[in-house]
Amino acid sequence: MLFSRKVKLKILEANIGLVYLFLYMPIFAVVVFSFNSGEHISVWEGFTFGWYAKLFEDAALWRACRNSLMVAGVATVIATVIGTAAALAIERHRFRFRTVLVRVLYLPIIIPDIVLAIALLTFYVQVRIPLGLITVIIAHAVFNIAYVTIVVRARLQGYDHTLEEAARDLGANEWQTFWRITLPLIAPGIIGGALLAFTLSIDDFVITFFTAGVGYTTLSVHIYSLLKFGITPKINAISTMLLANSIVFILLFLWFQGGTSSSQKQDA
Amino acid sequence: MRRNYHLLILLFPVVFWLICFFLLPLVSVFIYSFIERGTYGGVVWNFTPENYQRLFDGLYLGILWRSVSTALVCTAICLLLGYPFAYYLARYKPKHRNVLLLLVVVPFWTNFLIRTYAWILILRTEGLLNSLLGAVIPNWSPLELLNTPLAVQIGLVYGYLPFMILPLYAALEQLDVSLLEAAQDLGASPRRAFWHVTVPLSLPGILAGSMLVFIPTVGAFLTPDLLGGGKVSYIGNVIERQFKTARDWPFGSALSFMLMGIVLVGTVLYFRALQQNEGQPDSPP
């Protein structure tokens, strides 16, 4: 044997430490330098909140934020409704082309972003849909439907059908059963899927970059142009704000998913 | 009948959306890949196979090879870093395990642009890495790390490592420890038990993780663009250039179609390998 058991364990532990360092050091650096008073993005000069104050005066940034929220909000609503319906159809019904539907449904997240972006761009131009925010919303809904369907299907799979049967035995019609039994039971899955869709939509750059019209800048596209045409320490402050936002969102997502597992335990 | 009616309502929106905004766009890019480029950046509606012939140009084959090999190296590095990591995590105290796993996911929920930008901060000539090394080593001459293939490779590993760790962890966590004990009781050394029991049983995780890393990295646009500084070309950047600056949409469409082809071949190979693995559950002792 090359190494003793003890040495092997040490190597494993060192690897754990290195991976966490690798994952967190860059983010940590961005957060620290967002409080740097110098004009330089990576040379420490002193502490300041100045860059954050500058963010509030930046009209272009806020316009981009508003566009991002609008795109993500509308795309999430569309994707959540369509994706939940699709998940119900796939899990509850047997029909022809079911396997084909499942495969095509997941294809938008299997093919590279840039291919989906180009396909939509050429399509919009060919059918003469002018590029704007609507074209971005449509594009985001395409990949978000897949994610919502995955999350809601997972919820539908681990779920107790006897409750619905009981409701029907007790005289509820199908509509009542759906609204009062099925929907509340799968709600954590739907909310989880919606939060995931919203985050991915806010995060998306490549698809937005190709499908947005000129002048319709979202937050990601705005950050990209800042990175390409003149990096200033303001970027660090924007990044830190976004990071804080992401953390709030993960906590929300986990909270709802946590609700999933505990309520399932109660069901059982 | 009523049931059919329900099904129709549930299916109509998703089928409509997928046909209109996914399948038709794919048809559209396919058509574009077979027409001619116009003089002023527009297109001329003449059928031509020329865009595909151009792909076999030495230049584009080289770029393609760079993209594929970079993605393969990225997958290999993620596997080397991720496997021991997931292995250790799967054997950790269950109470803290979920927290440790969550810590892997947190950076991955951060905006991808920002995670990539963070590496600019570190790798640039006046960046943190050079300052740190300069402070430790006297007479340090700063390394030019940004805008190199190495920077792109680091950025890609950073961006996609969690995609490797999560499926590996899922596979290793389910692993039945009694099988390992059985192997050792029957006289297998720990190393033999690892290679003949642990690795084959975690193969679905290895395959899934490799897929999840390979697919987005082979078509990556943002990481090479920001960390490679446009100095080294990858297929994603060449596609972007055809649409944004060179205005040669037909050629860009042909490139996109080929990229999709590579990814779909990879996906089919993945499912084939997965099926084969399920076909022979017990591996040789």
XYZ file of C-alpha atoms in Angstrom:
553
model
C 0.000 0.000 0.000
C 1.216 3.413 -0.963
C -0.106 5.394 2.011
C -1.259 4.395 5.448
C -4.933 4.763 6.375
C -4.201 7.855 8.420
C -2.364 9.609 5.603
C -5.183 8.776 3.202
C -7.717 10.322 5.531
C -5.551 13.428 5.801
C -5.392 13.672 2.003
C -9.182 13.374 1.804
C -9.621 16.086 4.399
C -7.128 18.350 2.648
C -9.078 17.879 -0.578
C -12.303 18.904 1.184
C -10.638 22.037 2.492
C -9.168 22.894 -0.901
C -12.478 22.451 -2.697
C -14.283 24.734 -0.251
C -11.473 27.266 -0.510
C -11.682 27.087 -4.293
C -15.461 27.558 -4.211
C -15.554 30.437 -1.731
C -12.335 32.416 -2.129
C -13.409 34.198 -5.341
C -16.811 35.187 -3.958
C -15.251 36.272 -0.687
C -12.764 38.457 -2.592
C -15.568 40.206 -4.477
C -17.462 40.943 -1.249
C -14.362 42.291 0.518
C -13.371 44.529 -2.392
C -16.863 45.975 -2.680
C -15.904 47.989 0.447
C -12.604 49.153 -0.990
C -12.244 52.908 -1.302
C -9.660 52.869 -4.104
C -10.404 53.259 -7.799
C -8.740 49.926 -8.444
C -10.778 46.709 -8.325
C -8.194 44.534 -6.618
C -5.749 46.729 -4.652
C -6.930 47.447 -1.121
C -6.826 51.121 -0.034
C -9.400 51.651 2.672
C -12.931 50.970 3.818
C -15.965 52.690 2.284
C -19.667 52.254 1.591
C -19.234 54.673 -1.296
C -19.767 52.170 -4.099
C -23.105 51.163 -2.649
C -24.177 54.791 -2.484
C -23.242 55.143 -6.143
C -25.515 52.241 -7.027
C -28.553 54.208 -5.927
C -27.738 57.031 -8.309
C -27.262 54.712 -11.276
C -30.448 55.063 -13.354
C -29.346 52.591 -16.040
C -28.746 49.944 -13.392
C -32.225 50.363 -11.928
C -33.826 50.256 -15.354
C -31.969 47.003 -16.017
C -33.140 45.663 -12.631
C -36.726 46.527 -13.448
C -36.468 44.785 -16.834
C -34.956 41.701 -15.209
C -37.711 41.523 -12.604
C -40.387 41.926 -15.228
C -38.943 39.277 -17.537
C -38.363 36.837 -14.689
C -41.793 37.499 -13.156
C -43.813 36.983 -16.330
C -41.699 34.056 -17.580
C -42.044 32.386 -14.172
C -45.839 32.692 -14.149
C -46.111 31.279 -17.688
C -43.648 28.455 -17.000
C -45.237 27.552 -13.656
C -48.739 27.217 -15.108
C -47.633 25.312 -18.217
C -45.045 23.192 -16.396
C -47.449 22.183 -13.620
C -50.100 21.194 -16.190
C -47.495 19.197 -18.105
C -46.311 17.434 -14.937
C -49.920 16.493 -14.048
C -50.516 15.152 -17.556
C -47.292 13.131 -17.552
C -47.692 11.665 -14.067
C -51.452 11.076 -14.078
C -52.247 9.981 -17.596
C -51.071 7.412 -20.072
C -51.260 8.678 -23.629
C -49.595 8.205 -26.992
C -46.391 10.184 -27.476
C -45.931 10.474 -23.711
C -42.275 9.395 -23.941
C -41.754 11.683 -26.922
C -43.212 14.608 -24.969
C -40.954 13.930 -21.969
C -37.872 13.815 -24.193
C -38.715 16.961 -26.153
C -39.673 18.753 -22.936
C -36.213 18.260 -21.420
C -34.331 18.969 -24.646
C -34.186 22.776 -24.122
C -32.071 22.249 -21.006
C -29.883 19.555 -22.593
C -28.788 21.519 -25.650
C -26.264 24.332 -25.010
C -27.726 27.768 -24.150
C -26.182 29.350 -27.175
C -27.919 26.925 -29.556
C -31.341 27.647 -28.045
C -30.580 31.363 -28.189
C -29.562 31.261 -31.876
C -32.538 29.078 -32.815
C -34.962 31.564 -31.255
C -33.165 34.546 -32.765
C -33.358 33.175 -36.313
C -36.993 32.185 -35.711
C -37.987 35.644 -34.474
C -36.336 37.255 -37.466
C -37.929 34.838 -39.925
C -41.473 35.274 -38.612
C -40.838 39.012 -38.084
C -41.415 39.228 -34.346
C -39.571 42.436 -33.325
C -36.953 41.832 -30.614
C -37.851 43.361 -27.268
C -38.618 42.128 -23.777
C -41.491 39.867 -24.963
C -39.041 37.838 -27.037
C -36.878 37.347 -23.942
C -39.882 36.296 -21.850
C -40.890 33.690 -24.454
C -37.326 32.338 -24.539
C -37.036 32.124 -20.743
C -40.370 30.331 -20.523
C -39.024 27.639 -22.890
C -36.273 26.469 -20.537
C -38.186 27.260 -17.349
C -41.106 24.996 -18.327
C -38.650 22.089 -18.261
C -37.359 22.939 -14.768
C -40.841 23.464 -13.299
C -41.998 20.165 -14.790
C -39.046 18.308 -13.229
C -39.688 19.727 -9.751
C -43.483 19.240 -9.829
C -43.162 15.701 -11.235
C -40.856 14.808 -8.354
C -43.502 16.048 -5.925
C -46.263 14.117 -7.694
C -44.240 10.909 -7.600
C -43.853 10.770 -3.840
C -47.461 11.478 -3.043
C -50.413 9.687 -1.542
C -53.254 9.018 -3.996
C -55.578 7.588 -1.349
C -56.426 11.110 -0.156
C -57.928 11.945 -3.531
C -59.836 8.694 -3.596
C -61.149 9.443 -0.122
C -62.301 12.898 -1.235
C -64.161 11.425 -4.180
C -65.687 8.700 -2.006
C -66.938 11.435 0.275
C -68.742 13.047 -2.663
C -66.325 15.743 -3.894
C -66.434 16.307 -7.630
C -63.237 16.314 -9.681
C -62.894 20.085 -9.604
C -63.288 20.222 -5.821
C -60.841 17.351 -5.402
C -58.296 19.153 -7.527
C -58.576 22.517 -5.763
C -58.870 21.257 -2.206
C -56.733 18.121 -2.190
C -54.370 17.861 -5.147
C -53.255 21.476 -5.416
C -52.490 22.028 -1.706
C -50.566 18.745 -1.638
C -48.349 19.606 -4.592
C -48.092 23.316 -3.687
C -44.569 23.025 -2.211
C -43.408 21.511 -5.495
C -45.060 24.265 -7.509
C -43.608 27.032 -5.335
C -40.190 25.359 -5.391
C -40.337 25.099 -9.175
C -41.416 28.729 -9.496
C -38.566 29.966 -7.286
C -36.090 27.916 -9.297
C -37.496 29.320 -12.544
C -37.330 32.886 -11.238
C -33.714 32.520 -10.128
C -32.619 30.924 -13.401
C -34.373 33.650 -15.322
C -32.687 36.456 -13.359
C -29.380 34.636 -13.776
C -29.608 33.993 -17.488
C -27.240 35.884 -19.701
C -26.633 34.001 -22.966
C -30.266 33.557 -24.040
C -31.172 37.120 -23.073
C -28.107 38.505 -24.859
C -29.304 37.096 -28.200
C -33.068 37.498 -27.899
C -33.373 40.993 -26.382
C -33.897 43.999 -28.606
C -31.475 46.905 -28.602
C -32.181 49.117 -25.588
C -33.918 46.332 -23.647
C -31.138 45.653 -21.168
C -31.570 43.230 -18.292
C -29.346 43.113 -15.229
C -27.144 40.311 -16.596
C -26.668 42.084 -19.921
C -25.911 45.332 -18.071
C -23.250 43.623 -15.942
C -21.798 42.016 -19.051
C -21.361 45.358 -20.767
C -19.758 46.774 -17.606
C -17.318 43.852 -17.613
C -16.540 44.235 -21.302
C -16.231 48.004 -21.478
C -14.533 49.241 -18.355
C -14.455 47.413 -15.058
C -14.912 49.714 -12.060
C -15.183 48.802 -8.359
C -18.932 49.417 -8.668
C -19.104 45.909 -10.155
C -18.005 44.525 -6.777
C -20.885 46.290 -5.036
C -23.451 45.110 -7.616
C -22.102 41.569 -7.277
C -22.387 41.639 -3.501
C -25.978 42.869 -3.674
C -26.865 40.092 -6.118
C -25.108 37.559 -3.939
C -27.197 38.626 -0.953
C -30.303 38.293 -3.107
C -29.370 34.783 -4.213
C -28.844 33.713 -0.629
C -32.311 34.963 0.351
C -33.754 33.029 -2.566
C -31.988 29.777 -1.730
C -33.203 30.047 1.833
C -36.782 30.525 0.557
C -36.407 27.599 -1.845
C -35.039 25.343 0.876
C -37.742 26.424 3.254
C -40.444 25.356 0.820
C -38.615 22.160 -0.111
C -38.129 21.492 3.601
C -41.893 21.850 3.921
C -42.128 19.164 1.255
C -40.249 16.486 3.117
C -41.793 17.154 6.500
C -45.363 17.156 5.164
C -44.626 13.942 3.306
C -43.571 12.380 6.560
C -46.874 13.437 8.029
C -48.714 11.894 5.074
C -47.027 8.554 5.700
C -64.367 11.047 -22.507
C -64.177 13.491 -19.632
C -60.720 12.245 -18.838
C -59.620 12.893 -22.403
C -60.962 16.409 -22.144
C -58.898 17.014 -18.990
C -55.809 15.637 -20.627
C -56.282 17.926 -23.591
C -56.446 21.017 -21.362
C -53.325 19.939 -19.486
C -51.353 19.134 -22.615
C -52.384 21.909 -24.983
C -50.248 24.747 -23.494
C -47.019 22.762 -23.241
C -47.374 21.223 -26.703
C -48.210 24.623 -28.178
C -45.231 26.311 -26.495
C -42.771 23.591 -27.418
C -43.846 23.466 -31.044
C -43.975 27.237 -31.562
C -40.983 28.325 -29.517
C -38.699 25.332 -29.547
C -39.237 22.963 -32.456
C -40.001 25.639 -35.055
C -36.915 27.672 -34.005
C -34.807 24.518 -34.443
C -36.282 24.115 -37.931
C -35.541 27.789 -38.534
C -31.868 27.522 -37.589
C -31.640 24.383 -39.727
C -33.013 26.289 -42.751
C -30.648 29.203 -42.089
C -27.687 26.848 -42.094
C -28.378 26.000 -45.754
C -28.758 29.470 -47.266
C -26.273 32.050 -48.529
C -24.958 35.064 -46.752
C -25.866 38.425 -48.300
C -23.419 41.241 -48.954
C -24.609 43.609 -46.194
C -25.005 41.097 -43.402
C -28.404 39.899 -44.601
C -29.158 36.551 -46.205
C -29.925 35.440 -49.748
C -32.495 32.666 -50.110
C -30.400 30.295 -52.217
C -29.788 26.727 -51.127
C -26.111 25.970 -50.500
C -24.189 23.283 -48.586
C -21.225 25.665 -48.394
C -21.706 26.564 -44.705
C -21.192 22.944 -43.738
C -18.254 22.550 -46.100
C -16.581 25.480 -44.372
C -16.765 23.618 -41.071
C -14.170 21.187 -42.358
C -11.736 24.015 -42.830
C -8.594 23.392 -40.774
C -9.299 26.542 -38.773
C -12.744 25.505 -37.592
C -11.778 21.896 -36.982
C -9.008 23.233 -34.748
C -11.445 25.428 -32.814
C -13.842 22.513 -32.511
C -11.083 20.278 -31.214
C -10.049 22.942 -28.679
C -13.630 23.192 -27.411
C -14.088 19.436 -27.121
C -10.691 18.809 -25.514
C -11.139 21.706 -23.073
C -14.523 20.276 -22.082
C -13.019 16.807 -21.630
C -10.135 18.128 -19.507
C -12.636 20.143 -17.465
C -14.743 17.001 -16.904
C -11.657 15.032 -15.852
C -10.492 17.694 -13.372
C -13.993 17.977 -11.892
C -14.074 14.200 -11.477
C -10.636 14.128 -9.811
C -11.579 16.911 -7.390
C -15.198 15.871 -6.960
C -14.921 12.139 -6.397
C -12.849 12.171 -3.195
C -14.925 15.123 -2.047
C -18.255 13.373 -2.576
C -16.822 10.144 -1.132
C -15.803 11.863 2.072
C -19.067 13.786 2.319
C -21.192 10.659 1.832
C -19.468 9.117 4.854
C -19.717 12.180 7.038
C -21.984 12.429 10.113
C -25.524 12.633 8.675
C -26.299 15.640 10.839
C -23.649 17.906 9.298
C -23.705 16.274 5.882
C -26.587 18.351 4.556
C -24.970 21.584 5.682
C -21.730 20.649 3.939
C -23.666 19.787 0.791
C -25.585 23.038 0.946
C -22.259 24.883 1.101
C -21.363 23.316 -2.251
C -24.590 24.557 -3.804
C -24.526 28.144 -2.506
C -21.848 29.488 -4.882
C -23.618 27.730 -7.731
C -26.740 29.799 -7.123
C -24.776 32.998 -7.547
C -25.009 34.782 -10.881
C -22.696 33.049 -13.347
C -21.338 36.371 -14.664
C -20.252 37.338 -11.173
C -18.618 34.004 -10.464
C -16.656 34.441 -13.672
C -15.839 38.059 -12.913
C -14.421 37.012 -9.536
C -11.679 35.178 -11.399
C -10.784 38.335 -13.316
C -10.250 39.940 -9.922
C -7.933 37.107 -8.910
C -6.047 36.325 -12.109
C -5.380 39.705 -13.705
C -1.796 40.951 -13.710
C -2.458 43.376 -10.822
C -4.863 40.804 -9.348
C -5.031 39.136 -5.977
C -3.002 36.060 -6.850
C -0.074 38.096 -8.135
C -0.260 40.504 -5.154
C -0.284 37.575 -2.756
C 2.653 35.854 -4.433
C 4.436 39.189 -4.689
C 4.071 39.710 -0.934
C 5.446 36.259 -0.127
C 8.158 35.875 -2.725
C 10.697 38.721 -3.093
C 11.332 40.008 -6.632
C 8.179 38.340 -7.905
C 7.477 39.192 -11.518
C 3.700 39.080 -12.044
C 2.325 36.258 -14.169
C 0.085 36.999 -17.122
C -2.682 34.584 -16.236
C -5.782 36.327 -17.521
C -6.698 35.907 -21.190
C -5.021 32.529 -21.454
C -6.422 29.019 -22.028
C -5.460 28.251 -18.432
C -7.751 31.011 -17.144
C -10.597 29.625 -19.255
C -9.979 26.142 -17.891
C -9.988 27.371 -14.277
C -13.175 29.363 -14.877
C -14.923 26.352 -16.403
C -13.928 24.007 -13.566
C -15.105 26.626 -11.086
C -18.411 27.101 -12.881
C -19.330 23.451 -13.219
C -17.718 21.590 -10.295
C -20.984 21.454 -8.288
C -22.659 19.707 -11.251
C -20.142 16.895 -10.792
C -20.238 16.740 -6.993
C -24.015 16.476 -6.587
C -24.681 13.346 -8.726
C -21.505 11.705 -7.354
C -22.700 12.360 -3.829
C -26.167 10.973 -4.652
C -24.607 7.762 -5.998
C -22.063 7.331 -3.187
C -24.538 8.078 -0.438
C -26.800 5.224 -1.556
C -23.891 2.805 -1.672
C -24.495 -0.241 0.503
C -21.574 -0.399 2.941
C -22.179 -4.093 3.637
C -21.004 -4.863 0.095
C -17.645 -3.272 0.903
C -17.440 -5.214 4.151
C -18.259 -8.417 2.272
C -15.462 -7.719 -0.221
C -12.988 -7.163 2.587
C -14.180 -10.233 4.503
C -13.522 -12.256 1.373
C -9.939 -11.018 1.419
C -9.991 -8.002 -0.905
C -7.585 -5.246 0.025
C -9.202 -1.807 0.608
C -7.813 -0.650 -2.708
C -9.215 -3.673 -4.541
C -12.576 -3.205 -2.815
C -12.598 0.434 -3.891
C -11.858 -0.235 -7.557
C -14.053 -3.336 -7.864
C -16.998 -2.401 -5.638
C -17.213 1.326 -4.931
C -16.299 2.637 -8.367
C -18.592 0.310 -10.399
C -21.496 0.974 -8.043
C -21.028 4.737 -8.305
C -20.752 4.605 -12.106
C -24.231 6.109 -12.678
C -23.111 9.130 -10.646
C -19.823 9.370 -12.550
C -21.664 9.257 -15.875
C -24.354 11.746 -14.868
C -21.798 14.180 -13.441
C -19.614 13.916 -16.542
C -22.617 14.660 -18.765
C -23.672 17.641 -16.680
C -20.153 19.101 -16.876
C -19.310 18.219 -20.469
C -22.465 19.552 -22.142
C -22.423 23.140 -20.906
C -18.629 23.456 -21.143
C -18.344 22.315 -24.762
C -20.664 25.126 -25.870
C -19.520 27.672 -23.276
C -19.490 31.242 -24.480
C -19.245 33.448 -21.429
C -16.205 31.936 -19.683
C -13.932 31.976 -22.777
C -15.229 35.433 -23.637
C -14.459 36.987 -20.243
C -11.439 34.971 -19.077
C -9.974 34.201 -22.507
C -10.384 37.819 -23.550
C -11.323 36.780 -27.089
C -7.692 35.815 -27.688
C -8.410 32.101 -27.820
C -11.422 30.979 -29.820
C -13.894 28.332 -28.724
C -16.913 27.227 -30.696
C -19.321 29.248 -28.523
C -17.380 32.455 -29.248
C -17.176 31.763 -32.959
C -20.969 31.314 -33.054
C -21.477 34.546 -31.140
C -19.216 36.422 -33.548
C -21.186 35.235 -36.574
C -24.342 36.730 -35.114
C -23.067 39.838 -33.362
C -20.121 41.155 -35.357
C -19.356 39.166 -38.529
C -23.061 39.068 -39.460
C -22.777 35.694 -41.160
C -25.949 34.098 -39.810
C -26.000 31.072 -42.136
C -22.507 29.995 -41.090
C -23.303 30.663 -37.432
C -26.405 28.489 -37.817
C -24.360 25.653 -39.289
C -21.937 25.900 -36.345
C -24.844 25.815 -33.870
C -26.289 22.781 -35.548
C -22.990 20.984 -35.356
C -22.605 21.896 -31.669
C -26.079 20.499 -31.011
C -25.074 17.351 -32.889
C -22.022 16.842 -30.652
C -24.116 17.287 -27.531
C -26.853 14.927 -28.719
C -24.291 12.251 -29.626
C -22.852 12.671 -26.122
C -26.322 12.300 -24.605
C -27.074 9.144 -26.580
C -23.703 7.638 -25.566
C -24.509 8.493 -21.961
C -27.847 6.672 -22.011
C -26.230 3.737 -23.806
C -23.531 3.494 -21.123
C -26.153 3.787 -18.381
C -28.205 0.946 -19.865
C -25.142 -1.251 -20.221
C -24.285 -0.581 -16.617
C -27.775 -1.591 -15.521
C -27.578 -4.677 -17.730
C -24.687 -6.112 -15.695
C -25.312 -5.301 -12.045
C -22.602 -7.524 -10.589
C -19.123 -6.576 -11.637
C -16.213 -9.037 -11.527
C -14.868 -9.487 -7.983
